[in-house]
């Protein structure tokens, strides 16, 4: 996937409030969404999302990027 695809996935995760909902919306597996977010964060050199088992929220940098 391209960086633009990863950005679109990031937007979906934020707007859908989670990896699973974003995955369903985009027709991908939750693991694929997670990998793409991890790759995007690596490319940017920063963490965009706080992740817990029950909740996803934006970091301060993630808010600015969004």
PDB file of N, CA and C in Angstrom:
ATOM      1  N   UNK A   1       0.832  -1.186   0.000  1.00  0.00           N
ATOM      2  CA  UNK A   1       0.000   0.000   0.000  1.00  0.00           C
ATOM      3  C   UNK A   1       0.873   1.244   0.000  1.00  0.00           C
ATOM      4  N   UNK A   2       0.325   2.295  -0.545  1.00  0.00           N
ATOM      5  CA  UNK A   2       1.064   3.554  -0.608  1.00  0.00           C
ATOM      6  C   UNK A   2       0.883   4.342   0.689  1.00  0.00           C
ATOM      7  N   UNK A   3       1.684   5.375   0.835  1.00  0.00           N
ATOM      8  CA  UNK A   3       1.558   6.237   2.007  1.00  0.00           C
ATOM      9  C   UNK A   3       0.172   6.888   2.046  1.00  0.00           C
ATOM     10  N   UNK A   4      -0.378   7.215   0.890  1.00  0.00           N
ATOM     11  CA  UNK A   4      -1.712   7.799   0.836  1.00  0.00           C
ATOM     12  C   UNK A   4      -2.757   6.821   1.362  1.00  0.00           C
ATOM     13  N   UNK A   5      -2.586   5.528   1.044  1.00  0.00           N
ATOM     14  CA  UNK A   5      -3.483   4.502   1.575  1.00  0.00           C
ATOM     15  C   UNK A   5      -3.369   4.434   3.094  1.00  0.00           C
ATOM     16  N   UNK A   6      -2.142   4.504   3.611  1.00  0.00           N
ATOM     17  CA  UNK A   6      -1.940   4.463   5.057  1.00  0.00           C
ATOM     18  C   UNK A   6      -2.571   5.676   5.736  1.00  0.00           C
ATOM     19  N   UNK A   7      -2.469   6.832   5.114  1.00  0.00           N
ATOM     20  CA  UNK A   7      -3.099   8.035   5.671  1.00  0.00           C
ATOM     21  C   UNK A   7      -4.618   7.867   5.691  1.00  0.00           C
ATOM     22  N   UNK A   8      -5.181   7.331   4.618  1.00  0.00           N
ATOM     23  CA  UNK A   8      -6.628   7.099   4.560  1.00  0.00           C
ATOM     24  C   UNK A   8      -7.063   6.110   5.648  1.00  0.00           C
ATOM     25  N   UNK A   9      -6.259   5.089   5.892  1.00  0.00           N
ATOM     26  CA  UNK A   9      -6.562   4.126   6.950  1.00  0.00           C
ATOM     27  C   UNK A   9      -6.497   4.813   8.308  1.00  0.00           C
ATOM     28  N   UNK A  10      -5.491   5.655   8.526  1.00  0.00           N
ATOM     29  CA  UNK A  10      -5.387   6.423   9.772  1.00  0.00           C
ATOM     30  C   UNK A  10      -6.657   7.249   9.976  1.00  0.00           C
ATOM     31  N   UNK A  11      -7.101   7.951   8.950  1.00  0.00           N
ATOM     32  CA  UNK A  11      -8.320   8.750   9.047  1.00  0.00           C
ATOM     33  C   UNK A  11      -9.517   7.884   9.413  1.00  0.00           C
ATOM     34  N   UNK A  12      -9.611   6.710   8.817  1.00  0.00           N
ATOM     35  CA  UNK A  12     -10.710   5.790   9.135  1.00  0.00           C
ATOM     36  C   UNK A  12     -10.665   5.340  10.587  1.00  0.00           C
ATOM     37  N   UNK A  13      -9.470   5.024  11.089  1.00  0.00           N
ATOM     38  CA  UNK A  13      -9.339   4.600  12.486  1.00  0.00           C
ATOM     39  C   UNK A  13      -9.829   5.703  13.411  1.00  0.00           C
ATOM     40  N   UNK A  14      -9.442   6.933  13.132  1.00  0.00           N
ATOM     41  CA  UNK A  14      -9.856   8.062  13.968  1.00  0.00           C
ATOM     42  C   UNK A  14     -11.364   8.273  13.864  1.00  0.00           C
ATOM     43  N   UNK A  15     -11.876   8.307  12.653  1.00  0.00           N
ATOM     44  CA  UNK A  15     -13.295   8.613  12.444  1.00  0.00           C
ATOM     45  C   UNK A  15     -14.217   7.494  12.904  1.00  0.00           C
ATOM     46  N   UNK A  16     -13.758   6.253  12.825  1.00  0.00           N
ATOM     47  CA  UNK A  16     -14.564   5.108  13.248  1.00  0.00           C
ATOM     48  C   UNK A  16     -14.303   4.724  14.703  1.00  0.00           C
ATOM     49  N   UNK A  17     -13.372   5.428  15.352  1.00  0.00           N
ATOM     50  CA  UNK A  17     -13.045   5.193  16.768  1.00  0.00           C
ATOM     51  C   UNK A  17     -12.522   3.790  17.056  1.00  0.00           C
ATOM     52  N   UNK A  18     -11.757   3.227  16.122  1.00  0.00           N
ATOM     53  CA  UNK A  18     -11.150   1.934  16.409  1.00  0.00           C
ATOM     54  C   UNK A  18     -10.645   1.221  15.175  1.00  0.00           C
ATOM     55  N   UNK A  19      -9.777   0.258  15.438  1.00  0.00           N
ATOM     56  CA  UNK A  19      -9.179  -0.521  14.362  1.00  0.00           C
ATOM     57  C   UNK A  19     -10.184  -1.458  13.713  1.00  0.00           C
ATOM     58  N   UNK A  20     -10.996  -2.139  14.524  1.00  0.00           N
ATOM     59  CA  UNK A  20     -11.940  -3.112  13.975  1.00  0.00           C
ATOM     60  C   UNK A  20     -12.986  -2.438  13.091  1.00  0.00           C
ATOM     61  N   UNK A  21     -13.522  -1.319  13.542  1.00  0.00           N
ATOM     62  CA  UNK A  21     -14.532  -0.608  12.747  1.00  0.00           C
ATOM     63  C   UNK A  21     -13.922  -0.068  11.447  1.00  0.00           C
ATOM     64  N   UNK A  22     -12.707   0.439  11.537  1.00  0.00           N
ATOM     65  CA  UNK A  22     -12.025   0.930  10.335  1.00  0.00           C
ATOM     66  C   UNK A  22     -11.759  -0.221   9.369  1.00  0.00           C
ATOM     67  N   UNK A  23     -11.382  -1.359   9.916  1.00  0.00           N
ATOM     68  CA  UNK A  23     -11.121  -2.539   9.068  1.00  0.00           C
ATOM     69  C   UNK A  23     -12.393  -2.962   8.343  1.00  0.00           C
ATOM     70  N   UNK A  24     -13.505  -3.023   9.060  1.00  0.00           N
ATOM     71  CA  UNK A  24     -14.783  -3.390   8.416  1.00  0.00           C
ATOM     72  C   UNK A  24     -15.140  -2.395   7.322  1.00  0.00           C
ATOM     73  N   UNK A  25     -14.989  -1.113   7.612  1.00  0.00           N
ATOM     74  CA  UNK A  25     -15.328  -0.066   6.637  1.00  0.00           C
ATOM     75  C   UNK A  25     -14.494  -0.186   5.369  1.00  0.00           C
ATOM     76  N   UNK A  26     -13.218  -0.548   5.522  1.00  0.00           N
ATOM     77  CA  UNK A  26     -12.307  -0.587   4.376  1.00  0.00           C
ATOM     78  C   UNK A  26     -12.168  -1.977   3.772  1.00  0.00           C
ATOM     79  N   UNK A  27     -12.822  -2.980   4.335  1.00  0.00           N
ATOM     80  CA  UNK A  27     -12.752  -4.340   3.801  1.00  0.00           C
ATOM     81  C   UNK A  27     -11.408  -5.002   4.035  1.00  0.00           C
ATOM     82  N   UNK A  28     -10.769  -4.677   5.159  1.00  0.00           N
ATOM     83  CA  UNK A  28      -9.464  -5.232   5.516  1.00  0.00           C
ATOM     84  C   UNK A  28      -9.574  -5.975   6.838  1.00  0.00           C
ATOM     85  N   UNK A  29      -8.550  -6.731   7.163  1.00  0.00           N
ATOM     86  CA  UNK A  29      -8.495  -7.356   8.483  1.00  0.00           C
ATOM     87  C   UNK A  29      -8.010  -6.324   9.495  1.00  0.00           C
ATOM     88  N   UNK A  30      -8.344  -6.554  10.750  1.00  0.00           N
ATOM     89  CA  UNK A  30      -7.881  -5.662  11.812  1.00  0.00           C
ATOM     90  C   UNK A  30      -6.356  -5.659  11.862  1.00  0.00           C
ATOM     91  N   UNK A  31      -5.747  -6.819  11.656  1.00  0.00           N
ATOM     92  CA  UNK A  31      -4.280  -6.914  11.669  1.00  0.00           C
ATOM     93  C   UNK A  31      -3.667  -6.085  10.549  1.00  0.00           C
ATOM     94  N   UNK A  32      -4.293  -6.085   9.375  1.00  0.00           N
ATOM     95  CA  UNK A  32      -3.769  -5.298   8.248  1.00  0.00           C
ATOM     96  C   UNK A  32      -3.841  -3.808   8.561  1.00  0.00           C
ATOM     97  N   UNK A  33      -4.926  -3.374   9.183  1.00  0.00           N
ATOM     98  CA  UNK A  33      -5.059  -1.970   9.566  1.00  0.00           C
ATOM     99  C   UNK A  33      -3.980  -1.620  10.581  1.00  0.00           C
ATOM    100  N   UNK A  34      -3.796  -2.467  11.571  1.00  0.00           N
ATOM    101  CA  UNK A  34      -2.777  -2.233  12.594  1.00  0.00           C
ATOM    102  C   UNK A  34      -1.382  -2.124  11.982  1.00  0.00           C
ATOM    103  N   UNK A  35      -1.064  -3.025  11.055  1.00  0.00           N
ATOM    104  CA  UNK A  35       0.249  -2.990  10.383  1.00  0.00           C
ATOM    105  C   UNK A  35       0.442  -1.695   9.617  1.00  0.00           C
ATOM    106  N   UNK A  36      -0.588  -1.231   8.934  1.00  0.00           N
ATOM    107  CA  UNK A  36      -0.469  -0.009   8.147  1.00  0.00           C
ATOM    108  C   UNK A  36      -0.286   1.216   9.049  1.00  0.00           C
ATOM    109  N   UNK A  37      -0.964   1.233  10.188  1.00  0.00           N
ATOM    110  CA  UNK A  37      -0.783   2.337  11.131  1.00  0.00           C
ATOM    111  C   UNK A  37       0.633   2.306  11.705  1.00  0.00           C
ATOM    112  N   UNK A  38       1.108   1.127  12.052  1.00  0.00           N
ATOM    113  CA  UNK A  38       2.470   0.988  12.576  1.00  0.00           C
ATOM    114  C   UNK A  38       3.490   1.441  11.542  1.00  0.00           C
ATOM    115  N   UNK A  39       3.281   1.087  10.287  1.00  0.00           N
ATOM    116  CA  UNK A  39       4.179   1.517   9.208  1.00  0.00           C
ATOM    117  C   UNK A  39       4.147   3.033   9.050  1.00  0.00           C
ATOM    118  N   UNK A  40       2.965   3.616   9.071  1.00  0.00           N
ATOM    119  CA  UNK A  40       2.839   5.076   8.962  1.00  0.00           C
ATOM    120  C   UNK A  40       3.569   5.761  10.108  1.00  0.00           C
ATOM    121  N   UNK A  41       3.385   5.261  11.315  1.00  0.00           N
ATOM    122  CA  UNK A  41       4.068   5.846  12.463  1.00  0.00           C
ATOM    123  C   UNK A  41       5.588   5.727  12.322  1.00  0.00           C
ATOM    124  N   UNK A  42       6.048   4.607  11.805  1.00  0.00           N
ATOM    125  CA  UNK A  42       7.494   4.433  11.579  1.00  0.00           C
ATOM    126  C   UNK A  42       8.009   5.423  10.547  1.00  0.00           C
ATOM    127  N   UNK A  43       7.254   5.598   9.476  1.00  0.00           N
ATOM    128  CA  UNK A  43       7.656   6.555   8.438  1.00  0.00           C
ATOM    129  C   UNK A  43       7.720   7.980   8.979  1.00  0.00           C
ATOM    130  N   UNK A  44       6.802   8.310   9.856  1.00  0.00           N
ATOM    131  CA  UNK A  44       6.748   9.658  10.419  1.00  0.00           C
ATOM    132  C   UNK A  44       7.679   9.819  11.616  1.00  0.00           C
ATOM    133  N   UNK A  45       8.088   8.716  12.195  1.00  0.00           N
ATOM    134  CA  UNK A  45       8.989   8.755  13.341  1.00  0.00           C
ATOM    135  C   UNK A  45       8.317   9.193  14.626  1.00  0.00           C
ATOM    136  N   UNK A  46       7.011   8.956  14.734  1.00  0.00           N
ATOM    137  CA  UNK A  46       6.279   9.350  15.942  1.00  0.00           C
ATOM    138  C   UNK A  46       5.044   8.482  16.116  1.00  0.00           C
ATOM    139  N   UNK A  47       4.537   8.436  17.328  1.00  0.00           N
ATOM    140  CA  UNK A  47       3.317   7.697  17.619  1.00  0.00           C
ATOM    141  C   UNK A  47       2.122   8.609  17.409  1.00  0.00           C
ATOM    142  N   UNK A  48       1.148   8.143  16.646  1.00  0.00           N
ATOM    143  CA  UNK A  48      -0.048   8.934  16.353  1.00  0.00           C
ATOM    144  C   UNK A  48      -1.222   8.571  17.254  1.00  0.00           C
ATOM    145  N   UNK A  49      -1.238   7.319  17.707  1.00  0.00           N
ATOM    146  CA  UNK A  49      -2.373   6.822  18.473  1.00  0.00           C
ATOM    147  C   UNK A  49      -1.931   6.182  19.775  1.00  0.00           C
ATOM    148  N   UNK A  50      -2.723   6.414  20.847  1.00  0.00           N
ATOM    149  CA  UNK A  50      -2.583   5.660  22.093  1.00  0.00           C
ATOM    150  C   UNK A  50      -3.496   4.453  21.930  1.00  0.00           C
ATOM    151  N   UNK A  51      -2.974   3.260  22.187  1.00  0.00           N
ATOM    152  CA  UNK A  51      -3.771   2.053  22.028  1.00  0.00           C
ATOM    153  C   UNK A  51      -3.891   1.324  23.361  1.00  0.00           C
ATOM    154  N   UNK A  52      -5.101   0.905  23.671  1.00  0.00           N
ATOM    155  CA  UNK A  52      -5.329  -0.037  24.757  1.00  0.00           C
ATOM    156  C   UNK A  52      -6.196  -1.145  24.171  1.00  0.00           C
ATOM    157  N   UNK A  53      -6.480  -2.143  24.975  1.00  0.00           N
ATOM    158  CA  UNK A  53      -7.301  -3.239  24.448  1.00  0.00           C
ATOM    159  C   UNK A  53      -8.732  -2.801  24.170  1.00  0.00           C
ATOM    160  N   UNK A  54      -9.167  -1.723  24.804  1.00  0.00           N
ATOM    161  CA  UNK A  54     -10.549  -1.282  24.647  1.00  0.00           C
ATOM    162  C   UNK A  54     -10.724   0.091  23.997  1.00  0.00           C
ATOM    163  N   UNK A  55      -9.643   0.815  23.816  1.00  0.00           N
ATOM    164  CA  UNK A  55      -9.790   2.202  23.394  1.00  0.00           C
ATOM    165  C   UNK A  55      -8.613   2.655  22.528  1.00  0.00           C
ATOM    166  N   UNK A  56      -8.910   3.495  21.566  1.00  0.00           N
ATOM    167  CA  UNK A  56      -7.888   4.135  20.736  1.00  0.00           C
ATOM    168  C   UNK A  56      -8.120   5.639  20.832  1.00  0.00           C
ATOM    169  N   UNK A  57      -7.051   6.382  21.093  1.00  0.00           N
ATOM    170  CA  UNK A  57      -7.165   7.840  21.132  1.00  0.00           C
ATOM    171  C   UNK A  57      -5.934   8.451  20.472  1.00  0.00           C
ATOM    172  N   UNK A  58      -6.089   9.678  20.058  1.00  0.00           N
ATOM    173  CA  UNK A  58      -5.006  10.390  19.398  1.00  0.00           C
ATOM    174  C   UNK A  58      -3.985  10.897  20.401  1.00  0.00           C
ATOM    175  N   UNK A  59      -2.718  10.826  20.026  1.00  0.00           N
ATOM    176  CA  UNK A  59      -1.692  11.520  20.792  1.00  0.00           C
ATOM    177  C   UNK A  59      -1.785  12.997  20.418  1.00  0.00           C
ATOM    178  N   UNK A  60      -1.021  13.835  21.075  1.00  0.00           N
ATOM    179  CA  UNK A  60      -1.024  15.262  20.736  1.00  0.00           C
ATOM    180  C   UNK A  60      -0.570  15.455  19.292  1.00  0.00           C
ATOM    181  N   UNK A  61       0.452  14.735  18.894  1.00  0.00           N
ATOM    182  CA  UNK A  61       0.958  14.823  17.521  1.00  0.00           C
ATOM    183  C   UNK A  61      -0.072  14.237  16.560  1.00  0.00           C
ATOM    184  N   UNK A  62      -0.731  13.158  16.979  1.00  0.00           N
ATOM    185  CA  UNK A  62      -1.786  12.555  16.154  1.00  0.00           C
ATOM    186  C   UNK A  62      -2.916  13.522  15.890  1.00  0.00           C
ATOM    187  N   UNK A  63      -3.282  14.323  16.908  1.00  0.00           N
ATOM    188  CA  UNK A  63      -4.330  15.336  16.725  1.00  0.00           C
ATOM    189  C   UNK A  63      -3.919  16.352  15.671  1.00  0.00           C
ATOM    190  N   UNK A  64      -2.686  16.806  15.738  1.00  0.00           N
ATOM    191  CA  UNK A  64      -2.198  17.782  14.766  1.00  0.00           C
ATOM    192  C   UNK A  64      -2.143  17.175  13.357  1.00  0.00           C
ATOM    193  N   UNK A  65      -1.711  15.921  13.278  1.00  0.00           N
ATOM    194  CA  UNK A  65      -1.621  15.253  11.977  1.00  0.00           C
ATOM    195  C   UNK A  65      -3.008  15.064  11.394  1.00  0.00           C
ATOM    196  N   UNK A  66      -3.967  14.697  12.226  1.00  0.00           N
ATOM    197  CA  UNK A  66      -5.350  14.502  11.768  1.00  0.00           C
ATOM    198  C   UNK A  66      -5.924  15.808  11.258  1.00  0.00           C
TER     199      UNK A  66
END
